[in-house]
Amino acid sequence: MTAAFLEHVNVTVSDPRQMADLLVDLFGWRIRWQGEGKGGGLSIHVGNDDSYVVAYSQGGQMKAPDRYRTPGGLNHIGVVVDDLDAVEAKVKAAGYSPHNHGDYEPGRRFYFDGPDNIEIEVVSYA
């Protein structure tokens, strides 16, 4: 039996293109596919050959839940990078504020709140 791995995460956002563009810029990913999603919405798959994030929307504004208190809510998306400092500089240049920096065995990390207040953890094990 082959070991299991996470292929993708599908996140509802107000502007899929904004989220996809940010992920491409910060992490060097590419748009793997885009087109009509469930219910006539727009889905953009952005990532690499092995895994990706789906930025999905049916349009309109939604009230975001308190992510750490709502069952089924998305707490954050974790992304591993080689150069944490370079990605942090890109995050700042994109207008976002890194927070909750930490060194822990075996790596370093920070978080930032991206589009729609979706928290993204950036971690390096280098």
PDB file of C-alpha atoms in Angstrom:
ATOM      1  CA  MET A   1       0.000   0.000   0.000  1.00  0.00           C
ATOM      2  CA  THR A   2       1.244   3.498  -0.865  1.00  0.00           C
ATOM      3  CA  ALA A   3       1.550   6.019   1.942  1.00  0.00           C
ATOM      4  CA  ALA A   4      -1.214   8.611   1.972  1.00  0.00           C
ATOM      5  CA  PHE A   5      -0.491  12.283   1.348  1.00  0.00           C
ATOM      6  CA  LEU A   6      -2.551  15.452   1.311  1.00  0.00           C
ATOM      7  CA  GLU A   7      -3.369  16.432  -2.279  1.00  0.00           C
ATOM      8  CA  HIS A   8      -5.370  19.642  -1.818  1.00  0.00           C
ATOM      9  CA  VAL A   9      -7.360  21.930   0.418  1.00  0.00           C
ATOM     10  CA  ASN A  10     -10.404  23.825  -0.917  1.00  0.00           C
ATOM     11  CA  VAL A  11     -10.994  27.245   0.664  1.00  0.00           C
ATOM     12  CA  THR A  12     -13.941  29.563   0.049  1.00  0.00           C
ATOM     13  CA  VAL A  13     -12.759  33.134  -0.579  1.00  0.00           C
ATOM     14  CA  SER A  14     -14.397  36.302  -1.830  1.00  0.00           C
ATOM     15  CA  ASP A  15     -11.890  36.744  -4.696  1.00  0.00           C
ATOM     16  CA  PRO A  16     -10.236  33.538  -5.983  1.00  0.00           C
ATOM     17  CA  ARG A  17      -7.930  35.457  -8.347  1.00  0.00           C
ATOM     18  CA  GLN A  18      -6.578  37.612  -5.511  1.00  0.00           C
ATOM     19  CA  MET A  19      -5.819  34.536  -3.371  1.00  0.00           C
ATOM     20  CA  ALA A  20      -4.305  32.614  -6.294  1.00  0.00           C
ATOM     21  CA  ASP A  21      -2.100  35.550  -7.320  1.00  0.00           C
ATOM     22  CA  LEU A  22      -0.823  35.899  -3.744  1.00  0.00           C
ATOM     23  CA  LEU A  23       0.032  32.202  -3.467  1.00  0.00           C
ATOM     24  CA  VAL A  24       1.827  32.278  -6.831  1.00  0.00           C
ATOM     25  CA  ASP A  25       3.814  35.368  -5.814  1.00  0.00           C
ATOM     26  CA  LEU A  26       4.779  34.231  -2.318  1.00  0.00           C
ATOM     27  CA  PHE A  27       5.505  30.577  -2.898  1.00  0.00           C
ATOM     28  CA  GLY A  28       6.479  30.313  -6.577  1.00  0.00           C
ATOM     29  CA  TRP A  29       3.514  28.065  -7.275  1.00  0.00           C
ATOM     30  CA  ARG A  30       1.567  27.965 -10.524  1.00  0.00           C
ATOM     31  CA  ILE A  31      -2.068  27.834 -11.503  1.00  0.00           C
ATOM     32  CA  ARG A  32      -2.715  24.172 -12.282  1.00  0.00           C
ATOM     33  CA  TRP A  33      -6.333  24.604 -13.399  1.00  0.00           C
ATOM     34  CA  GLN A  34      -9.127  27.147 -13.257  1.00  0.00           C
ATOM     35  CA  GLY A  35     -12.731  27.034 -14.283  1.00  0.00           C
ATOM     36  CA  GLU A  36     -16.311  26.623 -13.197  1.00  0.00           C
ATOM     37  CA  GLY A  37     -16.678  25.190  -9.724  1.00  0.00           C
ATOM     38  CA  LYS A  38     -19.550  23.802  -7.724  1.00  0.00           C
ATOM     39  CA  GLY A  39     -22.764  25.772  -8.043  1.00  0.00           C
ATOM     40  CA  GLY A  40     -21.471  27.873 -10.935  1.00  0.00           C
ATOM     41  CA  GLY A  41     -18.662  29.353  -8.851  1.00  0.00           C
ATOM     42  CA  LEU A  42     -15.033  29.880  -9.836  1.00  0.00           C
ATOM     43  CA  SER A  43     -12.283  27.487  -8.721  1.00  0.00           C
ATOM     44  CA  ILE A  44      -8.583  28.172  -9.162  1.00  0.00           C
ATOM     45  CA  HIS A  45      -6.172  25.360  -8.304  1.00  0.00           C
ATOM     46  CA  VAL A  46      -2.772  26.809  -7.356  1.00  0.00           C
ATOM     47  CA  GLY A  47       0.227  24.787  -6.212  1.00  0.00           C
ATOM     48  CA  ASN A  48       2.868  22.425  -7.551  1.00  0.00           C
ATOM     49  CA  ASP A  49       2.829  18.997  -9.167  1.00  0.00           C
ATOM     50  CA  ASP A  50       2.068  17.216  -5.886  1.00  0.00           C
ATOM     51  CA  SER A  51      -0.386  19.404  -3.988  1.00  0.00           C
ATOM     52  CA  TYR A  52      -2.457  22.548  -4.282  1.00  0.00           C
ATOM     53  CA  VAL A  53      -4.901  24.967  -2.703  1.00  0.00           C
ATOM     54  CA  VAL A  54      -8.262  25.570  -4.363  1.00  0.00           C
ATOM     55  CA  ALA A  55      -9.412  29.189  -4.106  1.00  0.00           C
ATOM     56  CA  TYR A  56     -13.176  28.940  -4.618  1.00  0.00           C
ATOM     57  CA  SER A  57     -16.076  31.404  -4.652  1.00  0.00           C
ATOM     58  CA  GLN A  58     -19.677  31.567  -5.788  1.00  0.00           C
ATOM     59  CA  GLY A  59     -19.385  35.356  -5.531  1.00  0.00           C
ATOM     60  CA  GLY A  60     -20.773  37.759  -2.978  1.00  0.00           C
ATOM     61  CA  GLN A  61     -19.620  38.523   0.530  1.00  0.00           C
ATOM     62  CA  MET A  62     -19.770  36.038   3.365  1.00  0.00           C
ATOM     63  CA  LYS A  63     -19.355  36.575   7.075  1.00  0.00           C
ATOM     64  CA  ALA A  64     -16.174  34.839   8.223  1.00  0.00           C
ATOM     65  CA  PRO A  65     -16.532  32.556  11.258  1.00  0.00           C
ATOM     66  CA  ASP A  66     -14.242  32.770  14.275  1.00  0.00           C
ATOM     67  CA  ARG A  67     -11.799  30.238  12.838  1.00  0.00           C
ATOM     68  CA  TYR A  68     -10.593  28.755  16.124  1.00  0.00           C
ATOM     69  CA  ARG A  69     -14.058  28.466  17.692  1.00  0.00           C
ATOM     70  CA  THR A  70     -16.263  27.280  14.814  1.00  0.00           C
ATOM     71  CA  PRO A  71     -16.423  23.505  14.290  1.00  0.00           C
ATOM     72  CA  GLY A  72     -15.418  22.818  10.711  1.00  0.00           C
ATOM     73  CA  GLY A  73     -13.725  26.230  10.412  1.00  0.00           C
ATOM     74  CA  LEU A  74     -10.322  26.589   8.782  1.00  0.00           C
ATOM     75  CA  ASN A  75      -7.695  27.465  11.398  1.00  0.00           C
ATOM     76  CA  HIS A  76      -4.819  28.119   8.995  1.00  0.00           C
ATOM     77  CA  ILE A  77      -2.949  26.850   5.948  1.00  0.00           C
ATOM     78  CA  GLY A  78       0.642  25.720   6.590  1.00  0.00           C
ATOM     79  CA  VAL A  79       3.260  26.109   3.856  1.00  0.00           C
ATOM     80  CA  VAL A  80       6.869  24.876   4.073  1.00  0.00           C
ATOM     81  CA  VAL A  81       9.518  27.072   2.412  1.00  0.00           C
ATOM     82  CA  ASP A  82      13.307  26.936   2.133  1.00  0.00           C
ATOM     83  CA  ASP A  83      13.970  30.627   2.854  1.00  0.00           C
ATOM     84  CA  LEU A  84      11.698  31.949   5.595  1.00  0.00           C
ATOM     85  CA  ASP A  85      13.232  35.435   5.606  1.00  0.00           C
ATOM     86  CA  ALA A  86      12.791  35.889   1.842  1.00  0.00           C
ATOM     87  CA  VAL A  87       9.137  34.861   2.015  1.00  0.00           C
ATOM     88  CA  GLU A  88       8.548  37.150   5.002  1.00  0.00           C
ATOM     89  CA  ALA A  89       9.933  40.062   2.964  1.00  0.00           C
ATOM     90  CA  LYS A  90       7.477  39.174   0.157  1.00  0.00           C
ATOM     91  CA  VAL A  91       4.600  39.004   2.652  1.00  0.00           C
ATOM     92  CA  LYS A  92       5.454  42.490   3.917  1.00  0.00           C
ATOM     93  CA  ALA A  93       5.867  43.833   0.362  1.00  0.00           C
ATOM     94  CA  ALA A  94       2.384  42.478  -0.454  1.00  0.00           C
ATOM     95  CA  GLY A  95       0.987  44.577   2.414  1.00  0.00           C
ATOM     96  CA  TYR A  96       0.429  41.868   5.013  1.00  0.00           C
ATOM     97  CA  SER A  97       1.731  41.885   8.603  1.00  0.00           C
ATOM     98  CA  PRO A  98       3.624  38.806   9.822  1.00  0.00           C
ATOM     99  CA  HIS A  99       2.971  37.859  13.451  1.00  0.00           C
ATOM    100  CA  ASN A 100       3.476  35.058  15.963  1.00  0.00           C
ATOM    101  CA  HIS A 101       7.076  34.349  15.010  1.00  0.00           C
ATOM    102  CA  GLY A 102       8.588  31.336  16.670  1.00  0.00           C
ATOM    103  CA  ASP A 103      11.547  29.046  16.661  1.00  0.00           C
ATOM    104  CA  TYR A 104      10.829  25.474  17.616  1.00  0.00           C
ATOM    105  CA  GLU A 105      12.453  22.125  17.108  1.00  0.00           C
ATOM    106  CA  PRO A 106      13.011  21.480  14.236  1.00  0.00           C
ATOM    107  CA  GLY A 107      12.204  24.792  12.481  1.00  0.00           C
ATOM    108  CA  ARG A 108      11.141  28.434  12.460  1.00  0.00           C
ATOM    109  CA  ARG A 109       7.777  29.946  11.564  1.00  0.00           C
ATOM    110  CA  PHE A 110       5.532  32.984  11.326  1.00  0.00           C
ATOM    111  CA  TYR A 111       1.896  33.580  10.484  1.00  0.00           C
ATOM    112  CA  PHE A 112       0.034  36.264   8.556  1.00  0.00           C
ATOM    113  CA  ASP A 113      -3.614  36.943   7.802  1.00  0.00           C
ATOM    114  CA  GLY A 114      -4.129  36.952   4.035  1.00  0.00           C
ATOM    115  CA  PRO A 115      -7.194  37.684   1.902  1.00  0.00           C
ATOM    116  CA  ASP A 116     -10.491  37.206   3.753  1.00  0.00           C
ATOM    117  CA  ASN A 117      -8.492  37.033   6.983  1.00  0.00           C
ATOM    118  CA  ILE A 118      -7.337  33.486   6.144  1.00  0.00           C
ATOM    119  CA  GLU A 119      -4.362  32.758   8.357  1.00  0.00           C
ATOM    120  CA  ILE A 120      -1.310  31.287   6.638  1.00  0.00           C
ATOM    121  CA  GLU A 121       1.560  29.711   8.586  1.00  0.00           C
ATOM    122  CA  VAL A 122       4.925  29.826   6.836  1.00  0.00           C
ATOM    123  CA  VAL A 123       7.499  27.412   8.220  1.00  0.00           C
ATOM    124  CA  SER A 124      11.067  26.469   7.334  1.00  0.00           C
ATOM    125  CA  TYR A 125      12.958  23.374   8.400  1.00  0.00           C
ATOM    126  CA  ALA A 126      16.152  24.496   6.632  1.00  0.00           C
TER     127      ALA A 126
END
